[in-house]
CSV table of C-alpha atoms in Angstrom, one decimal:
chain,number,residue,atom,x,y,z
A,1046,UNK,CA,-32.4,-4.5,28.1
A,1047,UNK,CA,-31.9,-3.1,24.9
A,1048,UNK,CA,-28.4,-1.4,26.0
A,1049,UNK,CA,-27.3,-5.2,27.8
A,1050,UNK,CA,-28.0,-6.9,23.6
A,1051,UNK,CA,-26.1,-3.6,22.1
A,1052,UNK,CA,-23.1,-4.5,24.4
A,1053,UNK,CA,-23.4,-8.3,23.1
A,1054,UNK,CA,-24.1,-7.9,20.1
A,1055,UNK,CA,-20.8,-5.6,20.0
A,1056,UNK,CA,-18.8,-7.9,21.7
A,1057,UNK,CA,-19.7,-11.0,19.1
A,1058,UNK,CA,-19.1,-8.7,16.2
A,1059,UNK,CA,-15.2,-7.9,17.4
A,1060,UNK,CA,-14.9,-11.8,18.0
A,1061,UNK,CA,-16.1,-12.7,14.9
A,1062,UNK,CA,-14.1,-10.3,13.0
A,1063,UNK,CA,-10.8,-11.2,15.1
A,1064,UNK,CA,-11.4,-14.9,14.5
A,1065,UNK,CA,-12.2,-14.2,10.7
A,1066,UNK,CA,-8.8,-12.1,10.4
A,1067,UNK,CA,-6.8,-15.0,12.3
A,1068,UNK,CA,-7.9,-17.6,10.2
A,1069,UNK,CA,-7.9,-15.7,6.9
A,1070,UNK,CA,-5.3,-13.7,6.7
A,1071,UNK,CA,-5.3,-10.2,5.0
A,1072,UNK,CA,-3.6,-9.5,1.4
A,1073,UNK,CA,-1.9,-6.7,2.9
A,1074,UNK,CA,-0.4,-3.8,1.3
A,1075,UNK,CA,3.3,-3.2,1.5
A,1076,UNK,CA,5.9,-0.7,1.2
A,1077,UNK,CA,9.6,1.0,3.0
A,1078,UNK,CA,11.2,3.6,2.9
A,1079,UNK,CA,14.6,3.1,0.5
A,1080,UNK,CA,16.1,6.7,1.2
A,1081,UNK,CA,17.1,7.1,4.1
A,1082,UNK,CA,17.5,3.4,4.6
A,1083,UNK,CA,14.8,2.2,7.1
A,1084,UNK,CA,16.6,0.0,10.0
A,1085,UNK,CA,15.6,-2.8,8.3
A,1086,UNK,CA,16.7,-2.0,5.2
A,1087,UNK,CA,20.3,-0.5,5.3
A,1088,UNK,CA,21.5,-4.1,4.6
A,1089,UNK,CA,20.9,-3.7,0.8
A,1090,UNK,CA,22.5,-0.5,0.5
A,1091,UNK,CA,26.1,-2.5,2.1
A,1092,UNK,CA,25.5,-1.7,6.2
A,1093,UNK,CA,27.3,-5.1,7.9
A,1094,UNK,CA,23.5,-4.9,9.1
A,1095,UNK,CA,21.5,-8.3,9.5
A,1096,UNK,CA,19.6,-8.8,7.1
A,1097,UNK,CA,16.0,-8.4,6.9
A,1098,UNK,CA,13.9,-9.6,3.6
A,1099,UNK,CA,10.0,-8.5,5.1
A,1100,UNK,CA,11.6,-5.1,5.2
A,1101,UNK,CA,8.2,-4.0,3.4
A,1102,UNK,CA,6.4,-5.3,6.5
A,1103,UNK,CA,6.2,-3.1,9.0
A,1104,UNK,CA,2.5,-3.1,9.7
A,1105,UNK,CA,1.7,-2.7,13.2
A,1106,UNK,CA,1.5,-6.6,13.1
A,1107,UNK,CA,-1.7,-6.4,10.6
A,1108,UNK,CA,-5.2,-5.2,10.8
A,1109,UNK,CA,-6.5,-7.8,13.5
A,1110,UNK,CA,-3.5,-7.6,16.0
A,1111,UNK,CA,-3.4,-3.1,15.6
A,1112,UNK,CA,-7.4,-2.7,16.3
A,1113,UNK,CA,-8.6,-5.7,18.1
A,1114,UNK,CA,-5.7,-7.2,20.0
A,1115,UNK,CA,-4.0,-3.6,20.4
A,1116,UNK,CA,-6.6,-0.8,20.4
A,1117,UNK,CA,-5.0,1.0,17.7
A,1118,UNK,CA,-1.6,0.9,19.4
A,1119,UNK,CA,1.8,0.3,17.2
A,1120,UNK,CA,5.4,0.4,17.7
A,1121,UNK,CA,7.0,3.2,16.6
A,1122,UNK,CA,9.2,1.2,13.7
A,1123,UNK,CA,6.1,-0.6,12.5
A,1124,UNK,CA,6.4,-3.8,15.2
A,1125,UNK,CA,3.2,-4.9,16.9
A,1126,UNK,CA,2.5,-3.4,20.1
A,1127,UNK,CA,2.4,-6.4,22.0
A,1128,UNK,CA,5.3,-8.1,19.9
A,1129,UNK,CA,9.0,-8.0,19.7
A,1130,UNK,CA,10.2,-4.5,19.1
A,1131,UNK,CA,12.6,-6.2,16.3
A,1132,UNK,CA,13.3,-2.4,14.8
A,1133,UNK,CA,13.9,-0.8,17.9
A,1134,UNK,CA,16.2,0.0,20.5
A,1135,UNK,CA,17.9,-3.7,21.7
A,1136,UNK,CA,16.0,-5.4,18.7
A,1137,UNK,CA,17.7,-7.4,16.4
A,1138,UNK,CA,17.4,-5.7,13.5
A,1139,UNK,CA,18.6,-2.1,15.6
A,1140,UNK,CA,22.2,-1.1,14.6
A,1141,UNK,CA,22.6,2.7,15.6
A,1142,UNK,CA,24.2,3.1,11.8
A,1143,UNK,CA,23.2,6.7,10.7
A,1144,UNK,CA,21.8,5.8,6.6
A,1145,UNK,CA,22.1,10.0,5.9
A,1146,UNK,CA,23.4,13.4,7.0
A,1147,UNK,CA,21.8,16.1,6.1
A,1148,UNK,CA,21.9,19.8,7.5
A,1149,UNK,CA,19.1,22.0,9.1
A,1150,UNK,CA,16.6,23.4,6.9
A,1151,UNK,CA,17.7,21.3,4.1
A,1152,UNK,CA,15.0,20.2,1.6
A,1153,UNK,CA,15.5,16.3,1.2
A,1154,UNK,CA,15.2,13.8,-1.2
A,1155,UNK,CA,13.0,10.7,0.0
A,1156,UNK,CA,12.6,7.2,-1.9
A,1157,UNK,CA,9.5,4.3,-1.0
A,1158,UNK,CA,9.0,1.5,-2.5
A,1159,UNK,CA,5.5,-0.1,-2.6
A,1160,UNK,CA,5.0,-3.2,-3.7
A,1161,UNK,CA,1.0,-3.7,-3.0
A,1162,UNK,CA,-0.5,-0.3,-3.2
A,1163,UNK,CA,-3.6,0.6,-0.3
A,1164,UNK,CA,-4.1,4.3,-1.0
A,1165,UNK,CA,-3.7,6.1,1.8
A,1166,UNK,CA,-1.8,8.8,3.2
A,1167,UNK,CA,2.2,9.4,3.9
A,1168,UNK,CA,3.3,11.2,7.1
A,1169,UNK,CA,7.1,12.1,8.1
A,1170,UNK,CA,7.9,12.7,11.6
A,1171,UNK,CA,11.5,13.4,13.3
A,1172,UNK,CA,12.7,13.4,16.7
A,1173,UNK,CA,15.9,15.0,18.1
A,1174,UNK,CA,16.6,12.9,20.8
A,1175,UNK,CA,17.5,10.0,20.1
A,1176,UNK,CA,20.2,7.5,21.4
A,1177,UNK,CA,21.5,4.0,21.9
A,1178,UNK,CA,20.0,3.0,24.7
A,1179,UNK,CA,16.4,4.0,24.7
A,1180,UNK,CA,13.8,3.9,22.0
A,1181,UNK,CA,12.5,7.5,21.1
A,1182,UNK,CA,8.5,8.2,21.5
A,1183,UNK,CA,6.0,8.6,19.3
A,1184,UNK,CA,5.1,12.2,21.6
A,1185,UNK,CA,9.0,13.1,20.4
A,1186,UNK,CA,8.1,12.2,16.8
A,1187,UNK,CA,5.1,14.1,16.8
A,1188,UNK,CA,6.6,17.3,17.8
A,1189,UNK,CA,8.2,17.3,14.5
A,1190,UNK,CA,5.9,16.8,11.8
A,1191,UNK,CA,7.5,17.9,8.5
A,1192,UNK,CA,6.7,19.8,5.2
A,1193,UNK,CA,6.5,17.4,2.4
A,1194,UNK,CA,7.1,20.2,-0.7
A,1195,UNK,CA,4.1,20.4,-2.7
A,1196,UNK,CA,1.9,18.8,-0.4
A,1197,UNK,CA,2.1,20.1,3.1
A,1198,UNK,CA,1.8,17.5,6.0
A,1199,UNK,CA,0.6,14.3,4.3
A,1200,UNK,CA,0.8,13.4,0.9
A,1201,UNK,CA,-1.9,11.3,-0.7
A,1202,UNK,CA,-1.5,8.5,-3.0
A,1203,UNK,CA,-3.2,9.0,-6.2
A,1204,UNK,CA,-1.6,6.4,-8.0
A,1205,UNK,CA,-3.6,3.5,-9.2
A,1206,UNK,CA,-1.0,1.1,-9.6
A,1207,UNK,CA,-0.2,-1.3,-7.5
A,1208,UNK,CA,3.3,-1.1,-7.5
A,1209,UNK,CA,5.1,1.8,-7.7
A,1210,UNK,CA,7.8,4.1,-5.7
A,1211,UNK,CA,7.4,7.8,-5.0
A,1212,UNK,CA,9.9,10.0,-4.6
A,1213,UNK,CA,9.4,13.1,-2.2
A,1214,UNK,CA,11.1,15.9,-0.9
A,1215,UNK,CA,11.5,17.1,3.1
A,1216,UNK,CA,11.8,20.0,4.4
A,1217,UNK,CA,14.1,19.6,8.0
A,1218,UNK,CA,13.5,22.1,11.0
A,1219,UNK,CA,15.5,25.1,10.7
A,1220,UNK,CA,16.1,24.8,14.8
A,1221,UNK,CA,16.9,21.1,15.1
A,1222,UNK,CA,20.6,20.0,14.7
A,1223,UNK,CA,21.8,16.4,16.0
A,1224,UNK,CA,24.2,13.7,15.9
A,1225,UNK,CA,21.3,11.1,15.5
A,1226,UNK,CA,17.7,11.4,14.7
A,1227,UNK,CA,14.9,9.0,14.2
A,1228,UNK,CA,12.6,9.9,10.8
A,1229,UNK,CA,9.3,8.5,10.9
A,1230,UNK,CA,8.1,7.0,7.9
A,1231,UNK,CA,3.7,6.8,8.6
A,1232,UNK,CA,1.4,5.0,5.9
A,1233,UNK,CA,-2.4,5.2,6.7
A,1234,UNK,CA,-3.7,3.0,4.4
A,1235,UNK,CA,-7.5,3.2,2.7
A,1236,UNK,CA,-8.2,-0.1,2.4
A,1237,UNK,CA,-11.8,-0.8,3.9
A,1238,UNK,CA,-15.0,0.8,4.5
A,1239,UNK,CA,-15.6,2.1,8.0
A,1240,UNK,CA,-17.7,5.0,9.7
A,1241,UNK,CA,-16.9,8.6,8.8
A,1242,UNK,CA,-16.7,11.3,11.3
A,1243,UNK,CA,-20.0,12.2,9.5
A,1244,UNK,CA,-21.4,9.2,10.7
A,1245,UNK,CA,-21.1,8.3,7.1
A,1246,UNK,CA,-19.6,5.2,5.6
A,1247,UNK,CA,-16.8,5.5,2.8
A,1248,UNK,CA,-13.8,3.7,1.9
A,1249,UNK,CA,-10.8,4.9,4.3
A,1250,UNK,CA,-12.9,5.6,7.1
A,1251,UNK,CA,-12.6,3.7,10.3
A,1252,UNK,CA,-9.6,1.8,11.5
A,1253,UNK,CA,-7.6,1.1,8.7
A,1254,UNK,CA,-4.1,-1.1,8.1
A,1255,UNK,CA,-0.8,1.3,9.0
A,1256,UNK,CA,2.6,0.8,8.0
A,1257,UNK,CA,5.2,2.4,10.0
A,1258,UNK,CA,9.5,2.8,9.2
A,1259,UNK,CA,12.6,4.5,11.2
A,1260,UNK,CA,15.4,6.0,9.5
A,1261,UNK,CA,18.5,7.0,11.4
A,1262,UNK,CA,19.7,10.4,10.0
A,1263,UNK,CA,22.4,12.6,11.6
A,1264,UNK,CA,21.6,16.7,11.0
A,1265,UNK,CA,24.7,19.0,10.7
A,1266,UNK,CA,24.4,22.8,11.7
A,1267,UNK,CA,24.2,25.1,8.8
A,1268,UNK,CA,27.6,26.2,9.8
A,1269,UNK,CA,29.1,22.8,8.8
A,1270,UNK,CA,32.2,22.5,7.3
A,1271,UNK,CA,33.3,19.0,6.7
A,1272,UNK,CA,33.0,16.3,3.9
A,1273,UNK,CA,30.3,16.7,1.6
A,1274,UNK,CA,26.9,14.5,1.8
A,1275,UNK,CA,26.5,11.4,-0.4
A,1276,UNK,CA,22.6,11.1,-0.2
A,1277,UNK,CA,21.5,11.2,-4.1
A,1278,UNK,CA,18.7,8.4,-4.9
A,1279,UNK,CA,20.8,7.7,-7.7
A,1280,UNK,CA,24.0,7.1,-5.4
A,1281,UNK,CA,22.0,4.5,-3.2
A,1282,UNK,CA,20.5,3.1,-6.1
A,1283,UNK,CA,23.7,1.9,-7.1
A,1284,UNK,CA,24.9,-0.3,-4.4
A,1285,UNK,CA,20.7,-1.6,-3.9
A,1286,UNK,CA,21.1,-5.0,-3.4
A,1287,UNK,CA,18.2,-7.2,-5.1
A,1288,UNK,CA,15.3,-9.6,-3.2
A,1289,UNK,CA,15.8,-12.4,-5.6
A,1290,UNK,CA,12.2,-14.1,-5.4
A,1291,UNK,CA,10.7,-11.1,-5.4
A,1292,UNK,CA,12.5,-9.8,-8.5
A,1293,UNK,CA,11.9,-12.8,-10.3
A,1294,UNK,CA,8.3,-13.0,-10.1
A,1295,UNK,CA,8.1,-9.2,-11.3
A,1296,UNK,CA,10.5,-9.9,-13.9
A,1297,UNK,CA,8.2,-12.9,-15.3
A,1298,UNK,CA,4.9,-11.3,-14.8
A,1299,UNK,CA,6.2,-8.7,-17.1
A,1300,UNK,CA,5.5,-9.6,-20.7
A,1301,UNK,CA,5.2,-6.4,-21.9
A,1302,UNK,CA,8.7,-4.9,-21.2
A,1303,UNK,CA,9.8,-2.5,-24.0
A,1304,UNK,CA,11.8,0.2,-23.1
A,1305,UNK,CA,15.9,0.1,-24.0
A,1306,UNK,CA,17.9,0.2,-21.0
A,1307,UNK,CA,19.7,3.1,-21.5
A,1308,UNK,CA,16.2,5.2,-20.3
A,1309,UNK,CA,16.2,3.8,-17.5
A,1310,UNK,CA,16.8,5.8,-14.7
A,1311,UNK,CA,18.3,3.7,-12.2
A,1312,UNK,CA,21.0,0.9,-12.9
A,1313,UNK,CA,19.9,-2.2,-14.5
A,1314,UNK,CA,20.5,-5.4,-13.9
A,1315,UNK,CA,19.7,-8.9,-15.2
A,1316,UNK,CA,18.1,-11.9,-13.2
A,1317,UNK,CA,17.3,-15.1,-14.9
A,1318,UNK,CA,17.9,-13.6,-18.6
A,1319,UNK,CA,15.6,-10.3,-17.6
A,1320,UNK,CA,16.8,-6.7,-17.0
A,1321,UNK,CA,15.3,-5.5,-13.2
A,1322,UNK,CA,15.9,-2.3,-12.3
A,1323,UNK,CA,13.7,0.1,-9.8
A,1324,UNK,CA,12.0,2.7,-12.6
A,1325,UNK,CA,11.1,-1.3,-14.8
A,1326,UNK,CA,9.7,-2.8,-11.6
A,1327,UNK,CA,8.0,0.1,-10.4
A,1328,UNK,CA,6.1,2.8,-12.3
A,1329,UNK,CA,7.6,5.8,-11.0
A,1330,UNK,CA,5.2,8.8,-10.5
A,1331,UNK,CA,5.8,12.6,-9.8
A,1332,UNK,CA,5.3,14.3,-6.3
């Protein structure tokens, strides 16, 4: 008897929180990855690539559709399980245009942007085998789980701000060369309270929201002789073309914009009489 009301008192819980999270939406956090260009993003840096502004919202399809409509499952690109797989393989926003080349072993520079900030953690993931016609796996991906310098396999987000970018480096396999790889771009976020493994509760525990990018990269042998690499942050900051809403509502919420242009890091530009530039929008923070 008592196990029969555990079971529905379970089962009116999940439909109470699934209706409560399809009527009222979550504020979600968001967030890509700028270097290497996500899939969805190598339109800004000049790719004849369509052209995708919810770039930053790769999330699984949100909280609701990941852990109650999808048991956790997620695309590997970030689409909902049960959705359109827009970012991969045959989706529309799937080119096969390589954003990078790098060379094996080489420690990498990597640029996000986030423009709502959950906390969280950062994993990078890279498969070998990739191609045209078939998407890679998440099983692929996870075979190659990379060093992020200073912080081993995740790197967690201190930052309080709420927006911010973080800039990274990657260390690439010493035994993996290829014409065309897929980097994984993972964000756990640490949004709500949930049950510890403890069986404590804390903030981050439990099912959380997760955010998910693909990069196409190409990795040279270390024998490579050839033209050199143009992958700089500063070099792909310079042809980053601007979300105009979204610029414009940053630019006007900031009323307490001092700094000269000339210390700016990245290029800066002016929108509606206001510079906007990357390091003004975004507090940038060290590794």
């Amino acid at each position: 008897m008592c196990i029969t009301k555990q079971i529905h008192f379970t089962s009116a819980m999940n439909l109470a929180f699934l209706l409560f999270f399809l009527i009222f939406p979550l504020v979600s956090g968001h967030g890509k990855i700028l270097m290497p260009p996500g899939r969805g993003t190598l339109w800004r840096f000049g790719h004849p690539t369509p052209v995708n502004w919810d770039d930053d919202g790769n999330f699984c399809g949100g909280y609701s559709t990941l852990w109650l409509l999808n048991d956790g499952k997620c695309g590997v690109c970030g689409d909902a399980y049960n959705g359109p797989r827009d970012h991969e393989v045959g989706g529309k926003y799937y080119s096969g245009v390589i954003g990078a080349t790098y060379q094996q072993g080489q420690t990498i520079d990597i640029l996000l942007q986030i423009t709502a900030n959950h906390r969280g953690f950062f994993q990078f993931s890279l498969c070998p085998n990739a191609d045209n016609k078939t998407e890679v796996t998440q099983e692929c991906l996870d075979s190659h789980i990379l060093d992020i310098e200073g912080h081993g396999k995740k790197y967690n987000i201190s930052s309080p701000d709420q927006t911010l970018e973080v800039e990274l480096k990657l260390t690439l396999p010493e035994d993996v060369k290829c014409d065309h790889c897929v980097l994984q771009w993972h964000w756990r976020t640490s949004n709500f309270w949930g049950m510890c493994d403890n069986d404590t509760g804390a903030l981050g525990c439990g099912p959380q929201e997760v955010y998910r990018n693909c990069a196409d990269i190409s990795i040279k042998p270390k024998t490579y002789v050839g033209e050199p690499f143009d992958n700089s942050l500063n070099d792909a900051m310079l042809n980053y073309v601007k979300q105009p809403w979204f610029e414009a509502i940053q630019a006007l919420r900031k009323q307490n914009y001092r700094a000269p242009a000339a210390e700016h890091k990245y290029p800066v530009t002016y929108l509606y009489g206001y510079p906007v530039g990357l390091n003004w929008q975004f507090r940038s923070i060290s590794p």
